[in-house]
Amino acid sequence: MAKLSCDFRFLLIPAALVFIYIQMRLFATQSEYADRIAEALDAEHHCTSQIRLLIDQISMQQEQIVALEEGKKRKEQECAQLKALVQDLEKKGLQRIIDKAQVPVAAVVIMACNRADYLERTIASILKYQSSVASKYPLFVSQQDGSDPNVRSKALSYNQLTYMQHLDFDPVHTERPGELIAYYKIARHYKWALDELFYKHNFDRVIILEDDMEIAPDFFDYFEAAAALLEKDKSIMAVSSWNDNGQKQFVHDPYALYRSDFFPGLGWMLTISTWNELSPKWPKAYWDDWLRLKENHKGRQFLHPEVCRTYNFGEHGSSMGQFFQQYLEPIKMNDVKVDWKSQDLSYLMEDKYIKYFADMVKKAKPVPGTDAVLMASNIKGDVRIHYKDQSDFERIAHQFGVFKEWKDGVPRTAYKGVVVFRYQPPRRVFLVGPDSLRQLGIENA
């Protein structure tokens, strides 16, 4: 019996060791699970924090969306109110300045943006000669964007004109990197203003001026005479008051008018029939160069005077004063009151003009292009100088100081490739292209 009890005691030691081992494993397992549970709780806490942060962000975004929608609604309401105000001003202005018994020759619109001082000078120049013919030439100011309050208040301070405001909030997407947005804005403004005047106010003709221009004493008589030509001769696309080579040293005769294949711009008139063609395809930018493309003028010409009927004083503008000192500042604006009603302008009709112009070119004495200025100086009467191509033209034009620029194969002011200007007036110089004589029907000259 004593021996059996001893054996049991020996068995208790391994049992105790096994028990201790089991307890230690249980403790280790519990610790491991506790760590995992702690990690899970930490992860759950972190996840909960992230969810709360996300909820807060969503809430803030929802508040911002609501604020933006409210702002958009307020903007739309303001725009609607502003449009209603402008329409009311236009209506009152038209009722005030248009004589119902007088059919207008043309509406006159000043395209303005953000130069209130320039606009004031332009309006003063126009009113000086427009007041006596106001019923024939209703005056408008169209403001681009309407973002400059000084321009708006300046325009509204005149009872003699109607104010229009182009509200353009659409973003501009330029087609090429580095382009100025201004040229896109200007093109939009021109289309909107001309659509308004032709389609809303039903004018047959519109004269377009810019807010940095003065006009000559016979400006309106000139356009009234030209309006009759526009109606009779559909080969005339528009009439301009500007000559690109109208600098003091290159002009002489205030009565002289020319046809040109190059659109001059800077104070010009077009008809509703021409606008019906142009409006649907009006370009996004660079509208004046677009009009100079052959695919758009389609062989039609533009009338312009030898001596300008407008003067551009705008050194500061979207073109950054390009060419101002060399080409714009020296322009001579006509100061002679020409009685255009008494002038026979039938020679400008297409069938007569080509012969009229060809006769002048044919009578001019040909001189070689080498040292053209010296050769022209030593010959009395008109001269003609032949150029071979664009680079040759640019070389000769540079010698005289006239415009060298071409567009779509046409030099500025050219008719059938011929550029005419005065040199040591009254002598005329004709720069004649390689195909000009054939186009003019001149043989053996």
Short mmCIF file of C-alpha atoms in Angstrom, two decimals, residues 58-418:
data_model
loop_
_atom_site.label_atom_id
_atom_site.label_comp_id
_atom_site.label_asym_id
_atom_site.label_seq_id
_atom_site.Cartn_x
_atom_site.Cartn_y
_atom_site.Cartn_z
CA ILE A 58 -19.62 64.75 -48.43
CA SER A 59 -21.66 67.07 -46.28
CA MET A 60 -19.35 69.98 -47.09
CA GLN A 61 -19.49 69.17 -50.80
CA GLN A 62 -23.28 69.04 -50.67
CA GLU A 63 -23.29 72.44 -49.00
CA GLN A 64 -20.93 73.79 -51.68
CA ILE A 65 -23.14 72.36 -54.44
CA VAL A 66 -26.18 73.98 -52.88
CA ALA A 67 -24.28 77.27 -52.60
CA LEU A 68 -23.16 77.04 -56.24
CA GLU A 69 -26.68 76.28 -57.40
CA GLU A 70 -27.99 79.22 -55.42
CA GLY A 71 -25.24 81.43 -56.84
CA LYS A 72 -26.07 80.25 -60.36
CA LYS A 73 -29.74 81.00 -59.81
CA ARG A 74 -28.88 84.48 -58.52
CA LYS A 75 -26.58 85.02 -61.54
CA GLU A 76 -29.31 83.92 -63.92
CA GLN A 77 -31.78 86.22 -62.21
CA GLU A 78 -29.32 89.12 -62.40
CA CYS A 79 -28.65 88.39 -66.08
CA ALA A 80 -32.36 88.23 -66.81
CA GLN A 81 -32.91 91.53 -65.04
CA LEU A 82 -29.95 93.08 -66.84
CA LYS A 83 -31.16 91.82 -70.22
CA ALA A 84 -34.62 93.22 -69.52
CA LEU A 85 -33.06 96.56 -68.58
CA VAL A 86 -30.93 96.66 -71.71
CA GLN A 87 -33.90 95.73 -73.91
CA ASP A 88 -35.95 98.46 -72.29
CA LEU A 89 -33.14 100.97 -72.89
CA GLU A 90 -32.85 99.87 -76.53
CA LYS A 91 -36.59 100.21 -77.05
CA LYS A 92 -36.74 103.66 -75.48
CA GLY A 93 -33.63 104.74 -77.37
CA LEU A 94 -35.01 103.64 -80.72
CA GLN A 95 -38.33 105.32 -80.10
CA ARG A 96 -36.46 108.52 -79.27
CA ILE A 97 -33.97 108.71 -82.16
CA ILE A 98 -35.70 107.14 -85.18
CA ASP A 99 -38.07 109.25 -87.23
CA LYS A 100 -40.76 106.85 -88.39
CA ALA A 101 -41.26 108.90 -91.57
CA GLN A 102 -37.58 108.58 -92.53
CA VAL A 103 -36.19 105.29 -93.81
CA PRO A 104 -32.64 105.05 -92.41
CA VAL A 105 -29.75 104.78 -94.84
CA ALA A 106 -27.87 102.66 -92.30
CA ALA A 107 -27.52 102.07 -88.59
CA VAL A 108 -24.16 103.20 -87.20
CA VAL A 109 -22.73 101.05 -84.42
CA ILE A 110 -19.67 101.79 -82.30
CA MET A 111 -18.09 98.56 -81.06
CA ALA A 112 -16.86 99.28 -77.52
CA CYS A 113 -15.28 97.33 -74.69
CA ASN A 114 -13.30 98.92 -71.86
CA ARG A 115 -11.96 102.28 -73.10
CA ALA A 116 -14.35 104.95 -71.81
CA ASP A 117 -12.03 107.83 -72.72
CA TYR A 118 -11.64 106.57 -76.29
CA LEU A 119 -15.40 106.04 -76.59
CA GLU A 120 -16.10 109.62 -75.50
CA ARG A 121 -13.76 110.97 -78.19
CA THR A 122 -15.35 108.76 -80.84
CA ILE A 123 -18.92 109.72 -79.92
CA ALA A 124 -18.02 113.42 -79.93
CA SER A 125 -16.57 113.12 -83.43
CA ILE A 126 -19.62 111.26 -84.76
CA LEU A 127 -22.22 113.55 -83.18
CA LYS A 128 -20.46 116.55 -84.72
CA TYR A 129 -21.66 115.41 -88.16
CA GLN A 130 -24.45 112.92 -87.36
CA SER A 131 -26.78 115.27 -85.49
CA SER A 132 -28.11 116.87 -88.69
CA VAL A 133 -28.76 113.45 -90.28
CA ALA A 134 -29.68 111.47 -87.16
CA SER A 135 -32.86 110.04 -88.66
CA LYS A 136 -30.88 108.66 -91.60
CA TYR A 137 -28.12 107.21 -89.40
CA PRO A 138 -29.42 105.98 -86.00
CA LEU A 139 -26.44 105.68 -83.66
CA PHE A 140 -25.75 102.69 -81.40
CA VAL A 141 -23.05 101.77 -78.92
CA SER A 142 -22.57 98.03 -78.42
CA GLN A 143 -20.47 97.09 -75.40
CA GLN A 144 -18.57 93.80 -75.37
CA ASP A 145 -19.23 91.78 -72.17
CA GLY A 146 -20.51 94.86 -70.34
CA SER A 147 -17.84 94.34 -67.70
CA ASP A 148 -16.63 97.96 -67.60
CA PRO A 149 -19.13 100.19 -65.74
CA ASN A 150 -17.39 103.37 -66.95
CA VAL A 151 -18.11 102.50 -70.58
CA ARG A 152 -21.72 101.68 -69.80
CA SER A 153 -22.31 104.89 -67.84
CA LYS A 154 -20.56 106.94 -70.54
CA ALA A 155 -22.74 105.48 -73.29
CA LEU A 156 -25.92 105.91 -71.25
CA SER A 157 -25.10 109.57 -70.64
CA TYR A 158 -25.95 110.40 -74.29
CA ASN A 159 -29.57 110.85 -75.34
CA GLN A 160 -28.61 110.78 -79.02
CA LEU A 161 -27.76 107.08 -79.13
CA THR A 162 -29.03 103.63 -78.20
CA TYR A 163 -26.99 101.45 -75.87
CA MET A 164 -26.67 97.70 -76.44
CA GLN A 165 -24.88 95.29 -74.12
CA HIS A 166 -23.45 91.94 -75.16
CA LEU A 167 -23.66 89.60 -72.17
CA ASP A 168 -21.18 86.83 -72.87
CA PHE A 169 -20.38 84.49 -69.97
CA ASP A 170 -19.43 81.42 -72.00
CA PRO A 171 -15.81 80.28 -71.55
CA VAL A 172 -13.40 80.81 -74.45
CA HIS A 173 -11.47 77.83 -75.82
CA THR A 174 -8.68 78.96 -78.11
CA GLU A 175 -7.74 76.72 -81.03
CA ARG A 176 -3.98 77.22 -80.71
CA PRO A 177 -1.74 77.67 -77.65
CA GLY A 178 -0.78 81.22 -76.77
CA GLU A 179 -3.64 82.89 -78.63
CA LEU A 180 -5.23 85.99 -77.14
CA ILE A 181 -8.74 85.37 -75.85
CA ALA A 182 -9.59 88.95 -76.85
CA TYR A 183 -9.78 88.05 -80.56
CA TYR A 184 -12.36 85.36 -79.80
CA LYS A 185 -14.39 87.74 -77.63
CA ILE A 186 -14.32 90.40 -80.37
CA ALA A 187 -15.56 87.96 -83.03
CA ARG A 188 -18.44 86.87 -80.77
CA HIS A 189 -19.33 90.49 -80.09
CA TYR A 190 -19.39 91.44 -83.78
CA LYS A 191 -21.71 88.57 -84.66
CA TRP A 192 -24.06 89.33 -81.80
CA ALA A 193 -24.22 93.07 -82.55
CA LEU A 194 -24.81 92.60 -86.28
CA ASP A 195 -27.44 89.93 -85.65
CA GLU A 196 -29.19 92.38 -83.30
CA LEU A 197 -29.16 95.27 -85.77
CA PHE A 198 -30.10 93.29 -88.86
CA TYR A 199 -32.53 90.73 -87.42
CA LYS A 200 -33.94 92.36 -84.30
CA HIS A 201 -34.02 96.00 -85.41
CA ASN A 202 -34.46 95.21 -89.14
CA PHE A 203 -31.94 97.60 -90.67
CA ASP A 204 -31.05 97.11 -94.33
CA ARG A 205 -27.48 98.36 -93.90
CA VAL A 206 -25.08 98.79 -90.98
CA ILE A 207 -21.92 100.91 -90.69
CA ILE A 208 -19.43 99.46 -88.22
CA LEU A 209 -17.03 101.73 -86.33
CA GLU A 210 -14.70 101.02 -83.44
CA ASP A 211 -14.33 102.97 -80.22
CA ASP A 212 -11.04 104.57 -81.27
CA MET A 213 -12.08 106.32 -84.50
CA GLU A 214 -12.90 109.83 -85.66
CA ILE A 215 -14.85 110.57 -88.82
CA ALA A 216 -14.44 113.07 -91.67
CA PRO A 217 -16.92 115.90 -92.45
CA ASP A 218 -18.30 114.07 -95.52
CA PHE A 219 -18.40 110.63 -93.85
CA PHE A 220 -22.19 110.24 -94.00
CA ASP A 221 -22.59 111.72 -97.50
CA TYR A 222 -19.91 109.32 -98.73
CA PHE A 223 -21.75 106.29 -97.33
CA GLU A 224 -25.11 107.48 -98.65
CA ALA A 225 -23.66 107.70 -102.16
CA ALA A 226 -21.97 104.31 -101.73
CA ALA A 227 -25.22 102.71 -100.50
CA ALA A 228 -26.73 103.16 -103.94
CA LEU A 229 -23.75 101.35 -105.49
CA LEU A 230 -24.12 98.50 -102.98
CA GLU A 231 -27.72 97.96 -104.03
CA LYS A 232 -27.01 98.08 -107.77
CA ASP A 233 -23.77 96.11 -107.97
CA LYS A 234 -23.70 92.79 -106.14
CA SER A 235 -20.02 92.35 -106.98
CA ILE A 236 -19.34 94.94 -104.24
CA MET A 237 -19.28 93.08 -100.94
CA ALA A 238 -18.83 96.09 -98.64
CA VAL A 239 -17.84 99.76 -98.62
CA SER A 240 -15.01 101.04 -96.43
CA SER A 241 -13.97 104.53 -95.37
CA TRP A 242 -10.35 103.40 -94.98
CA ASN A 243 -7.26 103.15 -97.17
CA ASP A 244 -4.39 101.06 -95.74
CA ASN A 245 -1.96 103.16 -97.78
CA GLY A 246 -3.71 106.39 -96.82
CA GLN A 247 -0.70 107.99 -95.10
CA LYS A 248 -0.16 111.69 -95.82
CA GLN A 249 2.70 111.09 -98.25
CA PHE A 250 0.72 108.58 -100.37
CA VAL A 251 -2.59 110.41 -101.01
CA HIS A 252 -3.72 113.47 -102.91
CA ASP A 253 -7.24 113.41 -104.37
CA PRO A 254 -10.22 113.48 -101.92
CA TYR A 255 -12.58 112.62 -104.80
CA ALA A 256 -10.78 109.43 -105.86
CA LEU A 257 -12.40 106.05 -105.07
CA TYR A 258 -11.12 102.55 -105.82
CA ARG A 259 -12.19 98.94 -105.85
CA SER A 260 -10.01 96.40 -104.02
CA ASP A 261 -9.85 92.63 -103.60
CA PHE A 262 -8.54 93.17 -100.05
CA PHE A 263 -11.03 93.94 -97.24
CA PRO A 264 -9.92 97.23 -95.58
CA GLY A 265 -12.23 97.33 -92.53
CA LEU A 266 -11.93 100.25 -90.08
CA GLY A 267 -15.25 101.98 -90.75
CA TRP A 268 -17.22 99.88 -93.22
CA MET A 269 -20.79 99.23 -94.38
CA LEU A 270 -22.50 96.02 -95.46
CA THR A 271 -26.05 95.03 -96.38
CA ILE A 272 -28.43 92.54 -94.83
CA SER A 273 -28.16 90.28 -97.90
CA THR A 274 -24.41 89.98 -97.33
CA TRP A 275 -24.91 89.41 -93.61
CA ASN A 276 -27.43 86.64 -94.32
CA GLU A 277 -24.56 84.86 -96.06
CA LEU A 278 -21.88 85.58 -93.44
CA SER A 279 -23.73 85.19 -90.14
CA PRO A 280 -24.24 81.38 -90.18
CA LYS A 281 -20.52 80.72 -90.79
CA TRP A 282 -19.02 83.62 -88.83
CA PRO A 283 -15.57 82.62 -87.46
CA LYS A 284 -14.61 82.07 -83.82
CA ALA A 285 -11.77 84.62 -84.05
CA TYR A 286 -9.85 86.93 -86.44
CA TRP A 287 -13.03 87.91 -88.29
CA ASP A 288 -11.32 90.58 -90.47
CA ASP A 289 -8.68 88.20 -91.81
CA TRP A 290 -11.44 85.64 -92.35
CA LEU A 291 -13.27 88.13 -94.61
CA ARG A 292 -10.07 88.47 -96.65
CA LEU A 293 -10.07 84.80 -97.63
CA LYS A 294 -11.10 84.13 -101.23
CA GLU A 295 -13.48 81.40 -100.11
CA ASN A 296 -15.50 84.05 -98.25
CA HIS A 297 -15.42 87.14 -100.50
CA LYS A 298 -15.79 84.88 -103.57
CA GLY A 299 -14.33 87.30 -106.10
CA ARG A 300 -16.30 90.31 -104.85
CA GLN A 301 -14.56 93.60 -104.18
CA PHE A 302 -14.60 96.39 -101.61
CA LEU A 303 -14.87 100.12 -102.26
CA HIS A 304 -12.50 102.49 -100.48
CA PRO A 305 -11.44 106.14 -100.87
CA GLU A 306 -7.95 107.35 -101.64
CA VAL A 307 -8.13 109.77 -98.69
CA CYS A 308 -9.51 108.11 -95.55
CA ARG A 309 -12.88 109.16 -94.14
CA THR A 310 -11.91 107.80 -90.71
CA TYR A 311 -8.89 108.19 -88.47
CA ASN A 312 -7.80 105.51 -86.01
CA PHE A 313 -6.25 107.02 -82.87
CA GLY A 314 -6.23 103.80 -80.83
CA GLU A 315 -2.63 103.15 -79.94
CA HIS A 316 -3.70 100.93 -77.04
CA GLY A 317 -5.99 97.98 -77.80
CA SER A 318 -6.17 94.25 -78.50
CA SER A 319 -3.49 94.50 -81.20
CA MET A 320 -1.05 96.05 -78.69
CA GLY A 321 -0.41 99.12 -80.86
CA GLN A 322 0.97 96.99 -83.70
CA PHE A 323 2.04 99.17 -86.67
CA PHE A 324 0.50 102.26 -85.03
CA GLN A 325 3.39 104.69 -85.40
CA GLN A 326 4.37 103.53 -88.88
CA TYR A 327 0.98 103.03 -90.53
CA LEU A 328 -1.90 104.44 -88.44
CA GLU A 329 -0.66 107.63 -86.84
CA PRO A 330 0.44 109.22 -90.20
CA ILE A 331 -2.93 108.55 -91.88
CA LYS A 332 -4.50 111.62 -93.48
CA MET A 333 -8.21 112.00 -92.75
CA ASN A 334 -10.14 113.98 -95.33
CA ASP A 335 -10.94 117.57 -94.38
CA VAL A 336 -12.71 118.56 -97.62
CA LYS A 337 -16.51 118.60 -97.65
CA VAL A 338 -17.11 116.68 -100.89
CA ASP A 339 -20.61 116.95 -102.35
CA TRP A 340 -21.01 113.26 -103.08
CA LYS A 341 -24.59 113.65 -104.28
CA SER A 342 -23.34 115.60 -107.30
CA GLN A 343 -20.65 113.04 -108.18
CA ASP A 344 -21.15 110.48 -110.94
CA LEU A 345 -19.90 107.24 -109.39
CA SER A 346 -21.07 104.95 -112.16
CA TYR A 347 -17.42 104.36 -113.14
CA LEU A 348 -17.16 102.18 -110.01
CA MET A 349 -19.65 99.64 -111.37
CA GLU A 350 -17.90 96.37 -112.16
CA ASP A 351 -18.31 96.44 -115.94
CA LYS A 352 -17.00 100.02 -116.21
CA TYR A 353 -14.35 100.01 -113.52
CA ILE A 354 -12.08 97.36 -114.98
CA LYS A 355 -11.71 99.43 -118.17
CA TYR A 356 -11.35 102.67 -116.19
CA PHE A 357 -8.58 101.19 -114.04
CA ALA A 358 -6.90 99.39 -116.96
CA ASP A 359 -6.63 102.69 -118.86
CA MET A 360 -4.81 104.30 -115.91
CA VAL A 361 -2.37 101.40 -115.63
CA LYS A 362 -1.77 101.28 -119.39
CA LYS A 363 -0.94 105.00 -119.56
CA ALA A 364 1.57 104.76 -116.70
CA LYS A 365 5.19 104.58 -117.82
CA PRO A 366 6.85 101.23 -116.96
CA VAL A 367 10.05 101.41 -114.90
CA PRO A 368 12.25 98.54 -113.66
CA GLY A 369 11.87 97.32 -110.08
CA THR A 370 15.57 97.82 -109.34
CA ASP A 371 16.03 101.09 -107.43
CA ALA A 372 12.31 101.71 -107.96
CA VAL A 373 12.14 104.84 -105.81
CA LEU A 374 15.01 106.53 -107.64
CA MET A 375 13.59 105.62 -111.05
CA ALA A 376 10.09 106.83 -110.12
CA SER A 377 11.50 110.13 -108.82
CA ASN A 378 13.09 110.96 -112.16
CA ILE A 379 9.98 110.43 -114.30
CA LYS A 380 7.10 112.85 -114.71
CA GLY A 381 3.60 111.46 -114.56
CA ASP A 382 2.31 108.07 -113.42
CA VAL A 383 4.61 105.05 -113.36
CA ARG A 384 4.11 101.31 -113.11
CA ILE A 385 6.55 98.87 -111.57
CA HIS A 386 6.19 95.15 -112.17
CA TYR A 387 6.85 92.64 -109.38
CA LYS A 388 7.52 88.93 -109.94
CA ASP A 389 6.12 87.39 -106.77
CA GLN A 390 5.34 88.15 -103.13
CA SER A 391 8.96 88.50 -102.01
CA ASP A 392 9.67 90.85 -104.93
CA PHE A 393 6.59 92.91 -104.05
CA GLU A 394 7.69 93.13 -100.43
CA ARG A 395 11.13 94.35 -101.50
CA ILE A 396 9.68 97.12 -103.69
CA ALA A 397 6.97 98.08 -101.17
CA HIS A 398 9.64 98.38 -98.49
CA GLN A 399 11.54 100.89 -100.66
CA PHE A 400 8.48 103.16 -100.82
CA GLY A 401 7.25 102.48 -97.28
CA VAL A 402 3.77 101.15 -98.19
CA PHE A 403 2.15 98.08 -96.62
CA LYS A 404 3.91 94.82 -97.49
CA GLU A 405 1.28 92.46 -96.04
CA TRP A 406 -0.56 89.86 -98.14
CA LYS A 407 -3.54 87.70 -97.29
CA ASP A 408 -4.52 84.64 -99.28
CA GLY A 409 -2.42 85.77 -102.25
CA VAL A 410 -3.68 89.39 -102.25
CA PRO A 411 -1.60 92.43 -101.21
CA ARG A 412 -3.30 95.13 -99.13
CA THR A 413 -5.39 97.55 -101.29
CA ALA A 414 -4.72 95.49 -104.46
CA TYR A 415 -7.15 95.25 -107.37
CA LYS A 416 -6.30 92.45 -109.83
CA GLY A 417 -2.90 92.31 -108.13
CA VAL A 418 -2.24 96.05 -108.67
#
